[in-house]
Amino acid sequence: MSAPKYEILRTELEQLITSGLDAHAPLPSERELMAQYGLSRMTVREALTRLAEDGLVYRVQGAGTFVSDLTKITKSLTLTSFSEDIRARGMVPGSRASTVTWTEADAETASVLNISPGARIVHMERVRTADGLPMCLENVWISAELVPEDFELDENSSLYDYLEGIGRGPVTASQTIQATVLTTDQAHLLEVPPYSPALAVSRVAADAQGRVVEQAKSLYRADRYDFHVTVEKARGR
Ligand code: 16G
């Protein structure tokens, strides 16, 4: 089956943006895109909406669509992995300084992961990179039951791809975002001055059966990350 028309246009525009349009440059108008590609307004809008959801462009009512500042990642609050977020911006995700430690769940982690206190867990710490630049410091705890004894992820691998591969891909998560500053050690790993601002995101993710698969604490460099939330007026009130 061939890709939907909006997807073809989205890909073309993405290439145009990543291959050289400056931040805040205007994209052609909807009308121009309709004429140039022989597409309906709905299809053009769908392509632009997807690009906006991926954070590649932003829209200003009455003025048009503009290229986002690509040095900043806009993370939408849909359930995506770090690798997906970075690929959506045309960059290559990676990890460095990765450590995997086998340990026993304390009472708090056990209750979050829904396992018995003292049960074996795996704690993974990674500095996540985009095109080799450090973006985020990630700590993840998962039940040891989910992984083999020799579990390790190489620097280009995605934890979510791994979990999907064993039929435990995360589909929902509860998340808390807090403003914080980095300690000297954290700042060193993220290559910013000590006490630089960061966004601390705690995530507890569950699979399709509602089983908790990870507890994660990610520290995002505040100079490189925005979080985007779509809010809707509650219905029926
Ligand atoms: C994101 C998730 C983290 C998850 C990781 C997997 C947030 C706040 N955190 O960093 O929970 O473990 O992605 O990424 O979104 P990966 O599949 O690229 O390894």
PDB file of C-alpha atoms and ligand atoms in Angstrom:
ATOM      1  CA  MET A   1       0.000   0.000   0.000  1.00  0.00           C
ATOM      2  CA  SER A   2       1.388   3.423  -0.849  1.00  0.00           C
ATOM      3  CA  ALA A   3       1.743   6.120   1.816  1.00  0.00           C
ATOM      4  CA  PRO A   4      -1.195   8.533   2.213  1.00  0.00           C
ATOM      5  CA  LYS A   5      -0.865  11.792   0.256  1.00  0.00           C
ATOM      6  CA  TYR A   6      -0.418  13.942   3.346  1.00  0.00           C
ATOM      7  CA  GLU A   7       2.446  11.678   4.437  1.00  0.00           C
ATOM      8  CA  ILE A   8       4.233  12.165   1.096  1.00  0.00           C
ATOM      9  CA  LEU A   9       3.873  15.940   1.408  1.00  0.00           C
ATOM     10  CA  ARG A  10       4.924  15.821   5.072  1.00  0.00           C
ATOM     11  CA  THR A  11       8.102  13.947   4.118  1.00  0.00           C
ATOM     12  CA  GLU A  12       8.890  16.406   1.308  1.00  0.00           C
ATOM     13  CA  LEU A  13       8.419  19.389   3.583  1.00  0.00           C
ATOM     14  CA  GLU A  14      10.466  17.750   6.308  1.00  0.00           C
ATOM     15  CA  GLN A  15      13.345  17.321   3.860  1.00  0.00           C
ATOM     16  CA  LEU A  16      13.017  20.940   2.790  1.00  0.00           C
ATOM     17  CA  ILE A  17      13.124  22.095   6.425  1.00  0.00           C
ATOM     18  CA  THR A  18      16.015  19.917   7.581  1.00  0.00           C
ATOM     19  CA  SER A  19      18.067  20.497   4.444  1.00  0.00           C
ATOM     20  CA  GLY A  20      18.390  24.194   4.934  1.00  0.00           C
ATOM     21  CA  LEU A  21      15.444  26.414   5.822  1.00  0.00           C
ATOM     22  CA  ASP A  22      16.379  28.791   8.635  1.00  0.00           C
ATOM     23  CA  ALA A  23      14.579  28.870  11.955  1.00  0.00           C
ATOM     24  CA  HIS A  24      11.443  31.040  11.704  1.00  0.00           C
ATOM     25  CA  ALA A  25      11.484  31.023   7.857  1.00  0.00           C
ATOM     26  CA  PRO A  26       7.935  30.885   6.450  1.00  0.00           C
ATOM     27  CA  LEU A  27       6.736  27.752   4.634  1.00  0.00           C
ATOM     28  CA  PRO A  28       4.781  28.254   1.415  1.00  0.00           C
ATOM     29  CA  SER A  29       1.137  29.090   2.142  1.00  0.00           C
ATOM     30  CA  GLU A  30      -1.594  26.418   2.103  1.00  0.00           C
ATOM     31  CA  ARG A  31      -2.802  27.823  -1.202  1.00  0.00           C
ATOM     32  CA  GLU A  32       0.686  27.616  -2.743  1.00  0.00           C
ATOM     33  CA  LEU A  33       1.181  24.061  -1.508  1.00  0.00           C
ATOM     34  CA  MET A  34      -2.234  23.042  -2.899  1.00  0.00           C
ATOM     35  CA  ALA A  35      -1.325  24.449  -6.304  1.00  0.00           C
ATOM     36  CA  GLN A  36       2.248  23.163  -6.336  1.00  0.00           C
ATOM     37  CA  TYR A  37       1.384  19.580  -5.342  1.00  0.00           C
ATOM     38  CA  GLY A  38      -2.153  19.384  -6.755  1.00  0.00           C
ATOM     39  CA  LEU A  39      -3.554  18.472  -3.326  1.00  0.00           C
ATOM     40  CA  SER A  40      -6.725  19.392  -1.471  1.00  0.00           C
ATOM     41  CA  ARG A  41      -6.684  21.891   1.385  1.00  0.00           C
ATOM     42  CA  MET A  42      -7.509  19.068   3.807  1.00  0.00           C
ATOM     43  CA  THR A  43      -4.470  17.045   2.740  1.00  0.00           C
ATOM     44  CA  VAL A  44      -2.157  20.055   2.963  1.00  0.00           C
ATOM     45  CA  ARG A  45      -3.529  20.879   6.427  1.00  0.00           C
ATOM     46  CA  GLU A  46      -3.042  17.300   7.586  1.00  0.00           C
ATOM     47  CA  ALA A  47       0.619  17.381   6.486  1.00  0.00           C
ATOM     48  CA  LEU A  48       1.184  20.722   8.263  1.00  0.00           C
ATOM     49  CA  THR A  49      -0.542  19.454  11.401  1.00  0.00           C
ATOM     50  CA  ARG A  50       1.757  16.416  11.516  1.00  0.00           C
ATOM     51  CA  LEU A  51       4.818  18.619  11.090  1.00  0.00           C
ATOM     52  CA  ALA A  52       3.580  20.858  13.903  1.00  0.00           C
ATOM     53  CA  GLU A  53       2.956  17.823  16.131  1.00  0.00           C
ATOM     54  CA  ASP A  54       6.525  16.698  15.498  1.00  0.00           C
ATOM     55  CA  GLY A  55       7.684  20.190  16.477  1.00  0.00           C
ATOM     56  CA  LEU A  56       9.248  20.924  13.091  1.00  0.00           C
ATOM     57  CA  VAL A  57       7.031  23.926  12.404  1.00  0.00           C
ATOM     58  CA  TYR A  58       4.789  26.274  14.326  1.00  0.00           C
ATOM     59  CA  ARG A  59       1.686  28.042  13.119  1.00  0.00           C
ATOM     60  CA  VAL A  60       0.671  31.638  13.671  1.00  0.00           C
ATOM     61  CA  GLN A  61      -2.969  32.317  13.027  1.00  0.00           C
ATOM     62  CA  GLY A  62      -3.460  34.628  10.094  1.00  0.00           C
ATOM     63  CA  ALA A  63       0.266  34.675   9.289  1.00  0.00           C
ATOM     64  CA  GLY A  64       1.127  31.125   8.214  1.00  0.00           C
ATOM     65  CA  THR A  65       3.462  28.293   9.123  1.00  0.00           C
ATOM     66  CA  PHE A  66       7.064  28.814  10.166  1.00  0.00           C
ATOM     67  CA  VAL A  67      10.107  26.634  10.710  1.00  0.00           C
ATOM     68  CA  SER A  68      10.754  25.903  14.391  1.00  0.00           C
ATOM     69  CA  ASP A  69      14.065  26.601  16.017  1.00  0.00           C
ATOM     70  CA  LEU A  70      15.509  23.133  15.517  1.00  0.00           C
ATOM     71  CA  THR A  71      18.134  23.555  18.201  1.00  0.00           C
ATOM     72  CA  LYS A  72      15.223  23.063  20.600  1.00  0.00           C
ATOM     73  CA  ILE A  73      13.227  19.857  20.835  1.00  0.00           C
ATOM     74  CA  THR A  74       9.530  20.293  21.387  1.00  0.00           C
ATOM     75  CA  LYS A  75       8.332  17.155  23.046  1.00  0.00           C
ATOM     76  CA  SER A  76       4.636  16.557  22.648  1.00  0.00           C
ATOM     77  CA  LEU A  77       2.949  14.852  25.517  1.00  0.00           C
ATOM     78  CA  THR A  78       2.026  11.775  23.557  1.00  0.00           C
ATOM     79  CA  LEU A  79       3.741   8.559  24.576  1.00  0.00           C
ATOM     80  CA  THR A  80       6.930   8.479  22.565  1.00  0.00           C
ATOM     81  CA  SER A  81      10.419   7.253  23.270  1.00  0.00           C
ATOM     82  CA  PHE A  82      13.489   9.425  23.270  1.00  0.00           C
ATOM     83  CA  SER A  83      14.595   7.799  19.999  1.00  0.00           C
ATOM     84  CA  GLU A  84      11.287   8.645  18.317  1.00  0.00           C
ATOM     85  CA  ASP A  85      11.408  12.266  19.504  1.00  0.00           C
ATOM     86  CA  ILE A  86      14.890  12.755  18.135  1.00  0.00           C
ATOM     87  CA  ARG A  87      14.267  10.976  14.821  1.00  0.00           C
ATOM     88  CA  ALA A  88      11.159  13.101  14.308  1.00  0.00           C
ATOM     89  CA  ARG A  89      13.516  16.089  14.256  1.00  0.00           C
ATOM     90  CA  GLY A  90      15.747  14.540  11.615  1.00  0.00           C
ATOM     91  CA  MET A  91      18.546  13.780  14.068  1.00  0.00           C
ATOM     92  CA  VAL A  92      20.202  10.552  15.121  1.00  0.00           C
ATOM     93  CA  PRO A  93      19.411   9.355  18.661  1.00  0.00           C
ATOM     94  CA  GLY A  94      22.079   7.741  20.776  1.00  0.00           C
ATOM     95  CA  SER A  95      23.301   7.071  24.283  1.00  0.00           C
ATOM     96  CA  ARG A  96      26.584   7.333  26.092  1.00  0.00           C
ATOM     97  CA  ALA A  97      27.977   6.674  29.555  1.00  0.00           C
ATOM     98  CA  SER A  98      25.427   3.916  29.873  1.00  0.00           C
ATOM     99  CA  THR A  99      25.411   1.766  33.015  1.00  0.00           C
ATOM    100  CA  VAL A 100      23.207  -1.202  33.859  1.00  0.00           C
ATOM    101  CA  THR A 101      22.998  -2.251  37.522  1.00  0.00           C
ATOM    102  CA  TRP A 102      21.105  -5.212  38.947  1.00  0.00           C
ATOM    103  CA  THR A 103      19.700  -4.479  42.343  1.00  0.00           C
ATOM    104  CA  GLU A 104      16.782  -5.136  44.687  1.00  0.00           C
ATOM    105  CA  ALA A 105      13.637  -3.031  44.672  1.00  0.00           C
ATOM    106  CA  ASP A 106      13.196  -0.853  47.733  1.00  0.00           C
ATOM    107  CA  ALA A 107       9.660  -0.424  49.061  1.00  0.00           C
ATOM    108  CA  GLU A 108       8.952   2.644  46.942  1.00  0.00           C
ATOM    109  CA  THR A 109      10.206   1.275  43.600  1.00  0.00           C
ATOM    110  CA  ALA A 110       8.476  -2.047  44.304  1.00  0.00           C
ATOM    111  CA  SER A 111       5.186  -0.309  44.825  1.00  0.00           C
ATOM    112  CA  VAL A 112       5.580   1.723  41.613  1.00  0.00           C
ATOM    113  CA  LEU A 113       6.576  -1.330  39.551  1.00  0.00           C
ATOM    114  CA  ASN A 114       3.952  -3.476  41.229  1.00  0.00           C
ATOM    115  CA  ILE A 115       6.406  -6.109  42.384  1.00  0.00           C
ATOM    116  CA  SER A 116       7.456  -7.365  45.824  1.00  0.00           C
ATOM    117  CA  PRO A 117       9.968  -5.348  47.827  1.00  0.00           C
ATOM    118  CA  GLY A 118      13.354  -7.004  47.449  1.00  0.00           C
ATOM    119  CA  ALA A 119      12.514  -8.403  43.991  1.00  0.00           C
ATOM    120  CA  ARG A 120      15.288  -8.021  41.442  1.00  0.00           C
ATOM    121  CA  ILE A 121      15.223  -4.965  39.244  1.00  0.00           C
ATOM    122  CA  VAL A 122      17.464  -3.455  36.602  1.00  0.00           C
ATOM    123  CA  HIS A 123      18.547   0.157  36.897  1.00  0.00           C
ATOM    124  CA  MET A 124      19.812   1.702  33.690  1.00  0.00           C
ATOM    125  CA  GLU A 125      21.380   5.134  33.487  1.00  0.00           C
ATOM    126  CA  ARG A 126      22.086   6.732  30.123  1.00  0.00           C
ATOM    127  CA  VAL A 127      23.083  10.119  28.773  1.00  0.00           C
ATOM    128  CA  ARG A 128      20.841  10.460  25.732  1.00  0.00           C
ATOM    129  CA  THR A 129      22.224  12.261  22.719  1.00  0.00           C
ATOM    130  CA  ALA A 130      20.963  13.782  19.475  1.00  0.00           C
ATOM    131  CA  ASP A 131      23.555  13.857  16.703  1.00  0.00           C
ATOM    132  CA  GLY A 132      26.075  13.195  19.474  1.00  0.00           C
ATOM    133  CA  LEU A 133      24.992  16.191  21.604  1.00  0.00           C
ATOM    134  CA  PRO A 134      23.843  15.426  25.152  1.00  0.00           C
ATOM    135  CA  MET A 135      20.158  16.238  25.647  1.00  0.00           C
ATOM    136  CA  CYS A 136      18.917  14.287  28.596  1.00  0.00           C
ATOM    137  CA  LEU A 137      20.036  12.175  31.529  1.00  0.00           C
ATOM    138  CA  GLU A 138      17.799   9.177  31.914  1.00  0.00           C
ATOM    139  CA  ASN A 139      17.379   6.756  34.814  1.00  0.00           C
ATOM    140  CA  VAL A 140      15.104   3.792  34.241  1.00  0.00           C
ATOM    141  CA  TRP A 141      14.073   0.978  36.587  1.00  0.00           C
ATOM    142  CA  ILE A 142      12.447  -2.168  35.208  1.00  0.00           C
ATOM    143  CA  SER A 143      11.584  -5.504  36.724  1.00  0.00           C
ATOM    144  CA  ALA A 144      14.362  -8.053  36.159  1.00  0.00           C
ATOM    145  CA  GLU A 145      11.652 -10.483  35.027  1.00  0.00           C
ATOM    146  CA  LEU A 146      11.403  -8.548  31.774  1.00  0.00           C
ATOM    147  CA  VAL A 147      14.988  -8.982  30.673  1.00  0.00           C
ATOM    148  CA  PRO A 148      17.564 -11.758  30.303  1.00  0.00           C
ATOM    149  CA  GLU A 149      20.521 -12.118  32.712  1.00  0.00           C
ATOM    150  CA  ASP A 150      22.939 -10.540  30.249  1.00  0.00           C
ATOM    151  CA  PHE A 151      20.660  -7.603  29.429  1.00  0.00           C
ATOM    152  CA  GLU A 152      22.384  -4.619  27.916  1.00  0.00           C
ATOM    153  CA  LEU A 153      21.375  -2.082  25.293  1.00  0.00           C
ATOM    154  CA  ASP A 154      23.953  -0.891  22.849  1.00  0.00           C
ATOM    155  CA  GLU A 155      24.289   2.840  22.382  1.00  0.00           C
ATOM    156  CA  ASN A 156      21.974   3.030  19.384  1.00  0.00           C
ATOM    157  CA  SER A 157      19.234   0.833  20.803  1.00  0.00           C
ATOM    158  CA  SER A 158      15.841   1.879  22.055  1.00  0.00           C
ATOM    159  CA  LEU A 159      14.420   0.489  25.283  1.00  0.00           C
ATOM    160  CA  TYR A 160      10.886   0.892  23.945  1.00  0.00           C
ATOM    161  CA  ASP A 161      11.761  -1.086  20.802  1.00  0.00           C
ATOM    162  CA  TYR A 162      13.157  -3.783  23.066  1.00  0.00           C
ATOM    163  CA  LEU A 163       9.999  -3.826  25.224  1.00  0.00           C
ATOM    164  CA  GLU A 164       7.833  -3.932  22.122  1.00  0.00           C
ATOM    165  CA  GLY A 165       9.883  -6.871  20.873  1.00  0.00           C
ATOM    166  CA  ILE A 166       8.958  -8.873  23.971  1.00  0.00           C
ATOM    167  CA  GLY A 167       5.292  -7.869  23.731  1.00  0.00           C
ATOM    168  CA  ARG A 168       5.497  -5.372  26.602  1.00  0.00           C
ATOM    169  CA  GLY A 169       5.593  -2.110  24.643  1.00  0.00           C
ATOM    170  CA  PRO A 170       4.432   0.860  26.741  1.00  0.00           C
ATOM    171  CA  VAL A 171       1.136   2.398  25.615  1.00  0.00           C
ATOM    172  CA  THR A 172       0.167   4.662  28.519  1.00  0.00           C
ATOM    173  CA  ALA A 173       2.124   6.556  31.113  1.00  0.00           C
ATOM    174  CA  SER A 174       1.570   8.880  33.967  1.00  0.00           C
ATOM    175  CA  GLN A 175       4.004  11.737  34.045  1.00  0.00           C
ATOM    176  CA  THR A 176       5.082  14.594  36.275  1.00  0.00           C
ATOM    177  CA  ILE A 177       7.182  17.513  35.058  1.00  0.00           C
ATOM    178  CA  GLN A 178       9.105  19.732  37.432  1.00  0.00           C
ATOM    179  CA  ALA A 179      11.561  22.565  37.023  1.00  0.00           C
ATOM    180  CA  THR A 180      14.917  21.904  38.619  1.00  0.00           C
ATOM    181  CA  VAL A 181      18.609  22.765  38.451  1.00  0.00           C
ATOM    182  CA  LEU A 182      21.388  20.302  37.671  1.00  0.00           C
ATOM    183  CA  THR A 183      23.912  19.186  40.255  1.00  0.00           C
ATOM    184  CA  THR A 184      27.581  19.500  39.349  1.00  0.00           C
ATOM    185  CA  ASP A 185      27.768  15.815  38.304  1.00  0.00           C
ATOM    186  CA  GLN A 186      24.588  15.949  36.236  1.00  0.00           C
ATOM    187  CA  ALA A 187      25.702  19.205  34.585  1.00  0.00           C
ATOM    188  CA  HIS A 188      29.042  17.642  33.741  1.00  0.00           C
ATOM    189  CA  LEU A 189      27.348  14.697  31.993  1.00  0.00           C
ATOM    190  CA  LEU A 190      25.065  17.043  30.057  1.00  0.00           C
ATOM    191  CA  GLU A 191      27.943  19.406  29.232  1.00  0.00           C
ATOM    192  CA  VAL A 192      26.396  22.538  30.727  1.00  0.00           C
ATOM    193  CA  PRO A 193      27.506  24.741  33.642  1.00  0.00           C
ATOM    194  CA  PRO A 194      26.611  23.503  37.157  1.00  0.00           C
ATOM    195  CA  TYR A 195      23.156  24.585  38.345  1.00  0.00           C
ATOM    196  CA  SER A 196      21.866  25.033  34.798  1.00  0.00           C
ATOM    197  CA  PRO A 197      18.071  24.769  34.578  1.00  0.00           C
ATOM    198  CA  ALA A 198      16.500  21.448  33.600  1.00  0.00           C
ATOM    199  CA  LEU A 199      13.115  19.807  33.335  1.00  0.00           C
ATOM    200  CA  ALA A 200      12.751  16.737  35.517  1.00  0.00           C
ATOM    201  CA  VAL A 201      10.207  14.318  34.094  1.00  0.00           C
ATOM    202  CA  SER A 202       9.073  11.263  36.044  1.00  0.00           C
ATOM    203  CA  ARG A 203       7.259   8.665  34.021  1.00  0.00           C
ATOM    204  CA  VAL A 204       5.588   5.412  34.992  1.00  0.00           C
ATOM    205  CA  ALA A 205       4.677   3.547  31.819  1.00  0.00           C
ATOM    206  CA  ALA A 206       2.361   0.571  31.396  1.00  0.00           C
ATOM    207  CA  ASP A 207       1.750  -1.901  28.578  1.00  0.00           C
ATOM    208  CA  ALA A 208      -1.540  -2.629  26.821  1.00  0.00           C
ATOM    209  CA  GLN A 209      -2.632  -4.923  29.670  1.00  0.00           C
ATOM    210  CA  GLY A 210      -2.029  -2.160  32.193  1.00  0.00           C
ATOM    211  CA  ARG A 211       1.098  -3.827  33.603  1.00  0.00           C
ATOM    212  CA  VAL A 212       3.764  -1.343  34.684  1.00  0.00           C
ATOM    213  CA  VAL A 213       6.882  -1.768  32.552  1.00  0.00           C
ATOM    214  CA  GLU A 214       9.155   1.047  33.658  1.00  0.00           C
ATOM    215  CA  GLN A 215       9.719   3.796  36.105  1.00  0.00           C
ATOM    216  CA  ALA A 216      11.817   6.494  34.482  1.00  0.00           C
ATOM    217  CA  LYS A 217      13.298   9.769  35.635  1.00  0.00           C
ATOM    218  CA  SER A 218      14.609  11.962  32.855  1.00  0.00           C
ATOM    219  CA  LEU A 219      16.422  15.268  33.239  1.00  0.00           C
ATOM    220  CA  TYR A 220      16.137  17.364  30.082  1.00  0.00           C
ATOM    221  CA  ARG A 221      18.358  20.342  29.383  1.00  0.00           C
ATOM    222  CA  ALA A 222      15.997  23.316  29.601  1.00  0.00           C
ATOM    223  CA  ASP A 223      17.854  25.080  26.794  1.00  0.00           C
ATOM    224  CA  ARG A 224      17.057  22.197  24.447  1.00  0.00           C
ATOM    225  CA  TYR A 225      13.557  21.070  25.434  1.00  0.00           C
ATOM    226  CA  ASP A 226      10.029  22.424  25.405  1.00  0.00           C
ATOM    227  CA  PHE A 227       7.004  20.363  26.356  1.00  0.00           C
ATOM    228  CA  HIS A 228       3.939  20.852  24.251  1.00  0.00           C
ATOM    229  CA  VAL A 229       0.474  20.087  25.602  1.00  0.00           C
ATOM    230  CA  THR A 230      -2.828  20.325  23.781  1.00  0.00           C
ATOM    231  CA  VAL A 231      -5.585  21.256  26.177  1.00  0.00           C
ATOM    232  CA  GLU A 232      -9.288  20.926  25.534  1.00  0.00           C
ATOM    233  CA  LYS A 233     -12.239  22.423  27.276  1.00  0.00           C
ATOM    234  CA  ALA A 234     -13.987  19.687  29.246  1.00  0.00           C
ATOM    235  CA  ARG A 235     -17.235  18.645  27.569  1.00  0.00           C
ATOM    236  CA  GLY A 236     -20.602  18.431  29.231  1.00  0.00           C
ATOM    237  CA  ARG A 237     -19.843  20.759  32.117  1.00  0.00           C
TER     238      ARG A 237
HETATM  239  C1  16G B   1      11.920   8.714  27.089  1.00  0.00           C
HETATM  240  C2  16G B   1      11.022   8.376  28.267  1.00  0.00           C
HETATM  241  C3  16G B   1      11.608   7.262  29.091  1.00  0.00           C
HETATM  242  C4  16G B   1      11.914   6.068  28.230  1.00  0.00           C
HETATM  243  C5  16G B   1      12.780   6.451  27.057  1.00  0.00           C
HETATM  244  C6  16G B   1      12.954   5.287  26.097  1.00  0.00           C
HETATM  245  C7  16G B   1      10.044  10.552  28.805  1.00  0.00           C
HETATM  246  C8  16G B   1       9.813  11.581  29.830  1.00  0.00           C
HETATM  247  N1  16G B   1      10.807   9.516  29.141  1.00  0.00           N
HETATM  248  O1  16G B   1      13.093   9.296  27.533  1.00  0.00           O
HETATM  249  O2  16G B   1      10.631   6.908  30.035  1.00  0.00           O
HETATM  250  O3  16G B   1      12.574   5.061  28.973  1.00  0.00           O
HETATM  251  O4  16G B   1      12.187   7.526  26.336  1.00  0.00           O
HETATM  252  O5  16G B   1      13.719   5.739  25.022  1.00  0.00           O
HETATM  253  O6  16G B   1       9.532  10.657  27.718  1.00  0.00           O
HETATM  254  P1  16G B   1      14.352   4.764  23.961  1.00  0.00           P
HETATM  255  O7  16G B   1      13.287   3.825  23.517  1.00  0.00           O
HETATM  256  O8  16G B   1      14.885   5.653  22.911  1.00  0.00           O
HETATM  257  O9  16G B   1      15.450   3.999  24.686  1.00  0.00           O
END
